[in-house]
Tab-separated table of C-alpha atoms in Angstrom:
chain	number	residue	atom	x	y	z
A	1	UNK	CA	-71.664	67.358	43.192
A	2	UNK	CA	-69.242	65.479	45.435
A	3	UNK	CA	-69.859	62.124	47.062
A	4	UNK	CA	-67.971	61.877	50.345
A	5	UNK	CA	-67.667	58.916	52.706
A	6	UNK	CA	-65.344	60.187	55.454
A	7	UNK	CA	-66.076	62.757	58.153
A	8	UNK	CA	-62.731	64.471	57.799
A	9	UNK	CA	-63.199	65.012	54.069
A	10	UNK	CA	-66.725	66.281	54.646
A	11	UNK	CA	-65.556	68.893	57.120
A	12	UNK	CA	-62.786	70.022	54.791
A	13	UNK	CA	-65.272	70.348	51.922
A	14	UNK	CA	-67.494	72.596	54.027
A	15	UNK	CA	-64.683	74.805	55.323
A	16	UNK	CA	-64.745	77.221	52.385
A	17	UNK	CA	-68.547	77.684	52.248
A	18	UNK	CA	-68.515	78.449	55.974
A	19	UNK	CA	-65.582	80.838	55.621
A	20	UNK	CA	-67.665	83.003	53.302
A	21	UNK	CA	-70.755	82.692	55.523
A	22	UNK	CA	-72.736	80.433	53.252
A	23	UNK	CA	-75.737	78.829	54.889
A	24	UNK	CA	-75.539	75.016	54.995
A	25	UNK	CA	-78.731	72.969	54.718
A	26	UNK	CA	-78.860	69.295	55.600
A	27	UNK	CA	-81.257	66.545	54.526
A	28	UNK	CA	-80.632	63.254	56.377
A	29	UNK	CA	-81.991	60.196	54.543
A	30	UNK	CA	-81.707	56.419	54.472
A	31	UNK	CA	-81.618	56.472	50.687
A	32	UNK	CA	-83.978	55.022	48.091
A	33	UNK	CA	-84.999	58.603	47.443
A	34	UNK	CA	-88.443	59.669	46.248
A	35	UNK	CA	-90.285	62.944	45.662
A	36	UNK	CA	-90.700	63.419	49.408
A	37	UNK	CA	-86.930	63.589	49.802
A	38	UNK	CA	-86.689	65.870	46.781
A	39	UNK	CA	-89.159	68.231	48.467
A	40	UNK	CA	-86.777	68.415	51.440
A	41	UNK	CA	-83.908	69.195	49.076
A	42	UNK	CA	-86.004	71.884	47.388
A	43	UNK	CA	-86.803	73.407	50.782
A	44	UNK	CA	-83.096	73.455	51.573
A	45	UNK	CA	-82.321	75.205	48.302
A	46	UNK	CA	-84.926	77.849	49.153
A	47	UNK	CA	-83.351	78.627	52.530
A	48	UNK	CA	-79.682	77.728	52.186
A	49	UNK	CA	-76.686	78.237	49.908
A	50	UNK	CA	-75.248	74.716	50.147
A	51	UNK	CA	-77.245	71.484	50.508
A	52	UNK	CA	-75.801	68.294	51.979
A	53	UNK	CA	-77.752	65.031	51.723
A	54	UNK	CA	-76.705	62.056	53.809
A	55	UNK	CA	-77.480	58.509	52.724
A	56	UNK	CA	-77.038	56.087	55.584
A	57	UNK	CA	-79.229	53.151	56.592
A	58	UNK	CA	-78.936	53.399	60.347
A	59	UNK	CA	-78.771	49.956	61.976
A	60	UNK	CA	-79.435	51.201	65.506
A	61	UNK	CA	-83.007	52.290	64.740
A	62	UNK	CA	-84.117	48.862	63.496
A	63	UNK	CA	-85.479	46.258	65.886
A	64	UNK	CA	-84.406	42.578	65.733
A	65	UNK	CA	-87.427	41.579	63.631
A	66	UNK	CA	-87.518	44.638	61.380
A	67	UNK	CA	-86.437	45.086	57.774
A	68	UNK	CA	-82.812	46.283	58.012
A	69	UNK	CA	-81.465	43.568	55.708
A	70	UNK	CA	-84.173	44.091	53.092
A	71	UNK	CA	-84.535	47.868	53.332
A	72	UNK	CA	-84.525	49.157	49.720
A	73	UNK	CA	-81.218	50.361	48.358
A	74	UNK	CA	-80.207	51.932	45.037
A	75	UNK	CA	-77.227	54.174	45.633
A	76	UNK	CA	-76.472	54.983	41.977
A	77	UNK	CA	-80.054	56.122	41.439
A	78	UNK	CA	-79.908	58.191	44.623
A	79	UNK	CA	-76.709	59.878	43.473
A	80	UNK	CA	-78.277	60.792	40.132
A	81	UNK	CA	-81.391	62.200	41.775
A	82	UNK	CA	-79.243	64.307	44.083
A	83	UNK	CA	-77.070	65.519	41.224
A	84	UNK	CA	-80.111	66.448	39.143
A	85	UNK	CA	-81.619	68.227	42.160
A	86	UNK	CA	-78.557	70.432	42.618
A	87	UNK	CA	-77.190	68.883	45.807
A	88	UNK	CA	-73.654	70.032	46.600
A	89	UNK	CA	-72.527	67.043	48.680
A	90	UNK	CA	-73.806	63.509	49.170
A	91	UNK	CA	-72.438	62.161	52.424
A	92	UNK	CA	-72.527	58.358	52.399
A	93	UNK	CA	-70.545	57.066	55.384
A	94	UNK	CA	-70.011	53.413	56.190
A	95	UNK	CA	-71.446	51.895	59.362
A	96	UNK	CA	-67.952	51.865	60.858
A	97	UNK	CA	-67.482	55.564	60.081
A	98	UNK	CA	-70.635	56.351	62.064
A	99	UNK	CA	-70.235	53.685	64.741
A	100	UNK	CA	-66.524	53.049	65.340
A	101	UNK	CA	-65.259	49.955	67.093
A	102	UNK	CA	-66.293	49.763	70.762
A	103	UNK	CA	-68.984	52.408	70.229
A	104	UNK	CA	-71.098	52.705	73.383
A	105	UNK	CA	-72.479	56.265	73.661
A	106	UNK	CA	-76.144	56.829	72.811
A	107	UNK	CA	-78.581	59.742	73.001
A	108	UNK	CA	-81.593	58.761	75.096
A	109	UNK	CA	-84.733	60.755	74.186
A	110	UNK	CA	-87.440	61.418	76.755
A	111	UNK	CA	-91.234	61.431	76.885
A	112	UNK	CA	-91.767	62.328	73.218
A	113	UNK	CA	-90.229	58.984	72.232
A	114	UNK	CA	-92.653	56.898	74.302
A	115	UNK	CA	-96.079	57.098	72.575
A	116	UNK	CA	-97.097	56.244	68.986
A	117	UNK	CA	-94.223	54.476	67.186
A	118	UNK	CA	-92.115	54.592	70.333
A	119	UNK	CA	-94.592	52.340	72.138
A	120	UNK	CA	-94.248	49.617	69.507
A	121	UNK	CA	-90.611	50.000	68.454
A	122	UNK	CA	-88.515	49.934	71.650
A	123	UNK	CA	-85.145	51.550	71.115
A	124	UNK	CA	-86.112	53.015	67.742
A	125	UNK	CA	-85.930	56.665	68.732
A	126	UNK	CA	-82.795	56.052	70.776
A	127	UNK	CA	-81.221	54.967	67.493
A	128	UNK	CA	-82.736	57.905	65.612
A	129	UNK	CA	-81.642	60.493	68.162
A	130	UNK	CA	-78.144	59.032	68.289
A	131	UNK	CA	-77.556	58.926	64.551
A	132	UNK	CA	-79.113	62.338	63.931
A	133	UNK	CA	-76.994	63.932	66.658
A	134	UNK	CA	-73.893	62.311	65.174
A	135	UNK	CA	-74.784	63.458	61.670
A	136	UNK	CA	-75.447	66.952	62.993
A	137	UNK	CA	-71.956	66.946	64.536
A	138	UNK	CA	-70.427	65.673	61.300
A	139	UNK	CA	-72.194	68.110	58.944
A	140	UNK	CA	-72.675	71.022	61.369
A	141	UNK	CA	-75.525	72.484	59.320
A	142	UNK	CA	-77.377	75.725	59.912
A	143	UNK	CA	-80.728	74.138	59.025
A	144	UNK	CA	-81.928	70.526	58.870
A	145	UNK	CA	-85.021	69.369	56.993
A	146	UNK	CA	-87.379	66.539	57.929
A	147	UNK	CA	-90.672	65.290	56.509
A	148	UNK	CA	-93.965	65.610	58.376
A	149	UNK	CA	-94.839	61.972	57.615
A	150	UNK	CA	-92.381	61.034	60.378
A	151	UNK	CA	-94.195	63.316	62.815
A	152	UNK	CA	-92.904	61.789	66.038
A	153	UNK	CA	-89.355	61.743	64.692
A	154	UNK	CA	-89.602	65.459	63.957
A	155	UNK	CA	-90.768	66.111	67.510
A	156	UNK	CA	-87.969	64.020	69.018
A	157	UNK	CA	-85.283	65.669	66.877
A	158	UNK	CA	-86.565	69.178	67.565
A	159	UNK	CA	-86.598	68.512	71.314
A	160	UNK	CA	-83.087	67.046	71.146
A	161	UNK	CA	-81.773	70.119	69.316
A	162	UNK	CA	-83.259	72.372	71.988
A	163	UNK	CA	-82.145	70.265	74.938
A	164	UNK	CA	-78.570	69.847	73.682
A	165	UNK	CA	-78.233	73.508	72.633
A	166	UNK	CA	-77.554	72.576	69.023
A	167	UNK	CA	-77.368	75.741	66.868
A	168	UNK	CA	-79.516	74.175	64.145
A	169	UNK	CA	-82.962	75.199	62.903
A	170	UNK	CA	-85.224	72.161	62.463
A	171	UNK	CA	-87.670	72.586	59.567
A	172	UNK	CA	-90.602	70.243	59.001
A	173	UNK	CA	-91.739	69.958	55.380
A	174	UNK	CA	-95.338	68.861	54.619
A	175	UNK	CA	-95.875	65.246	53.596
A	176	UNK	CA	-95.619	64.620	49.863
A	177	UNK	CA	-98.253	62.237	48.518
A	178	UNK	CA	-98.758	60.100	45.463
A	179	UNK	CA	-101.578	61.062	43.094
A	180	UNK	CA	-103.850	58.644	44.988
A	181	UNK	CA	-102.914	60.361	48.310
A	182	UNK	CA	-100.743	57.539	49.628
A	183	UNK	CA	-97.955	59.160	51.639
A	184	UNK	CA	-94.637	58.731	49.851
A	185	UNK	CA	-92.329	56.248	51.565
A	186	UNK	CA	-89.388	54.115	50.547
A	187	UNK	CA	-91.348	51.143	51.893
A	188	UNK	CA	-94.145	51.663	49.344
A	189	UNK	CA	-92.099	49.545	46.958
A	190	UNK	CA	-92.992	46.512	49.072
A	191	UNK	CA	-96.676	46.903	48.196
A	192	UNK	CA	-98.169	44.786	45.424
A	193	UNK	CA	-101.068	46.161	43.405
A	194	UNK	CA	-103.725	44.710	45.697
A	195	UNK	CA	-101.915	45.766	48.866
A	196	UNK	CA	-101.433	49.270	47.541
A	197	UNK	CA	-105.147	49.602	46.889
A	198	UNK	CA	-105.883	48.527	50.449
A	199	UNK	CA	-103.218	50.870	51.808
A	200	UNK	CA	-105.191	53.840	50.510
A	201	UNK	CA	-107.575	53.291	53.420
A	202	UNK	CA	-104.977	54.974	55.647
A	203	UNK	CA	-105.027	58.357	53.953
A	204	UNK	CA	-108.743	57.998	53.240
A	205	UNK	CA	-109.459	57.668	56.953
A	206	UNK	CA	-107.193	60.540	57.924
A	207	UNK	CA	-108.668	62.892	55.355
A	208	UNK	CA	-112.226	61.907	56.258
A	209	UNK	CA	-111.518	62.947	59.851
A	210	UNK	CA	-109.783	66.120	58.692
A	211	UNK	CA	-112.818	66.996	56.578
A	212	UNK	CA	-115.155	66.598	59.568
A	213	UNK	CA	-112.755	68.700	61.618
A	214	UNK	CA	-112.971	71.370	58.938
A	215	UNK	CA	-116.758	71.251	59.251
A	216	UNK	CA	-116.535	71.952	62.953
A	217	UNK	CA	-116.150	68.590	64.735
A	218	UNK	CA	-113.936	69.077	67.809
A	219	UNK	CA	-114.514	65.851	69.746
A	220	UNK	CA	-111.348	63.745	69.718
A	221	UNK	CA	-113.107	60.385	70.109
A	222	UNK	CA	-115.498	61.149	67.265
A	223	UNK	CA	-112.680	62.181	64.951
A	224	UNK	CA	-110.780	58.977	65.743
A	225	UNK	CA	-113.929	56.923	65.096
A	226	UNK	CA	-114.459	58.625	61.727
A	227	UNK	CA	-110.931	57.726	60.634
A	228	UNK	CA	-111.177	54.185	61.999
A	229	UNK	CA	-114.263	53.368	59.918
A	230	UNK	CA	-112.112	53.630	56.800
A	231	UNK	CA	-109.309	51.411	58.091
A	232	UNK	CA	-111.039	48.040	57.904
A	233	UNK	CA	-109.097	46.970	54.827
A	234	UNK	CA	-105.667	47.110	56.501
A	235	UNK	CA	-104.349	43.821	57.872
A	236	UNK	CA	-103.449	45.184	61.276
A	237	UNK	CA	-104.034	48.593	62.780
A	238	UNK	CA	-101.169	49.169	65.184
A	239	UNK	CA	-102.340	52.525	66.459
A	240	UNK	CA	-104.686	55.368	65.583
A	241	UNK	CA	-104.297	58.268	67.981
A	242	UNK	CA	-105.116	61.954	68.125
A	243	UNK	CA	-102.366	63.709	70.064
A	244	UNK	CA	-101.391	67.215	71.031
A	245	UNK	CA	-99.018	68.406	68.314
A	246	UNK	CA	-96.442	69.640	70.815
A	247	UNK	CA	-96.532	67.157	73.703
A	248	UNK	CA	-97.777	64.048	71.817
A	249	UNK	CA	-100.083	63.372	74.751
A	250	UNK	CA	-103.710	62.430	73.980
A	251	UNK	CA	-105.571	65.469	72.661
A	252	UNK	CA	-108.312	66.830	74.903
A	253	UNK	CA	-111.882	67.471	73.779
A	254	UNK	CA	-112.985	69.882	72.580
A	255	UNK	CA	-109.859	70.456	70.523
A	256	UNK	CA	-108.490	73.923	71.073
A	257	UNK	CA	-104.801	73.358	70.332
A	258	UNK	CA	-103.047	72.008	67.219
A	259	UNK	CA	-103.314	68.226	67.140
A	260	UNK	CA	-101.976	65.390	65.002
A	261	UNK	CA	-104.075	62.406	63.976
A	262	UNK	CA	-101.482	59.658	63.594
A	263	UNK	CA	-101.741	56.098	62.324
A	264	UNK	CA	-99.501	53.078	61.900
A	265	UNK	CA	-100.872	50.027	60.113
A	266	UNK	CA	-99.692	46.869	58.405
A	267	UNK	CA	-100.759	46.099	54.868
A	268	UNK	CA	-99.445	42.637	54.148
A	269	UNK	CA	-96.073	42.623	55.892
A	270	UNK	CA	-95.432	46.323	55.241
A	271	UNK	CA	-95.734	48.803	58.073
A	272	UNK	CA	-96.936	52.234	56.965
A	273	UNK	CA	-97.322	55.443	58.948
A	274	UNK	CA	-99.164	58.655	58.151
A	275	UNK	CA	-100.732	61.655	59.848
A	276	UNK	CA	-102.692	64.846	59.343
A	277	UNK	CA	-102.413	68.030	61.394
A	278	UNK	CA	-105.639	69.520	62.742
A	279	UNK	CA	-105.232	73.242	63.386
A	280	UNK	CA	-108.094	74.917	65.274
A	281	UNK	CA	-108.793	78.470	64.238
A	282	UNK	CA	-108.972	81.112	66.982
């Protein structure tokens, strides 16, 4: 495995694999890797010949009162996990490599970036779309892998790839969960024992609604109410919405199209997001 910090070196390293038509898979991350990231790497191995993992904590997607300065970091551990997982290249650019002096060009996403997290984190998806487009240009992968937990991010990135004619397949990998069903996240490390126990209400609510959906419930308001009953132990429920899986607009009752039940909540000072996909059968 090679660890590379400069764009020029990265492109040179990928010249030979491309010359012999090897398929390049890309897993963009902000580091502090966990089994969810490893699932993305595994998916890349299954579909591609060469896997590149980027580790870059992107400053432009953090708001002024968010946790950029305290976001968890452990680069040596991340390198070892990537090496053990068979990653070919870890790309770990500096902030200046990604955002050179006098940088002023951003990618502005559209309607998909406005609901859910976009409504509460102004500028977040502008930062995401910009850094992902830049990383796509740097790596030039054939396939890029993202986790379903960041459902809105996946939608924004997929739309961007289509709109900008990027020759990249966007693959969404199902959310990986802890044994207690808490969605894996780098931010889980912020949770103390008591907070973690209360955080389980998030997945409990989502799965309760999914179970009722499986039993035939198709009313959006009722499904939201079922999930909400389980969320009383969180400190602040930021949103709980059932949206069309493609447009992210509020899902219509009775549900007849794939929908996503999405939640963002604070447990202590930690913001957690999660979702389940509800897929009506024909």
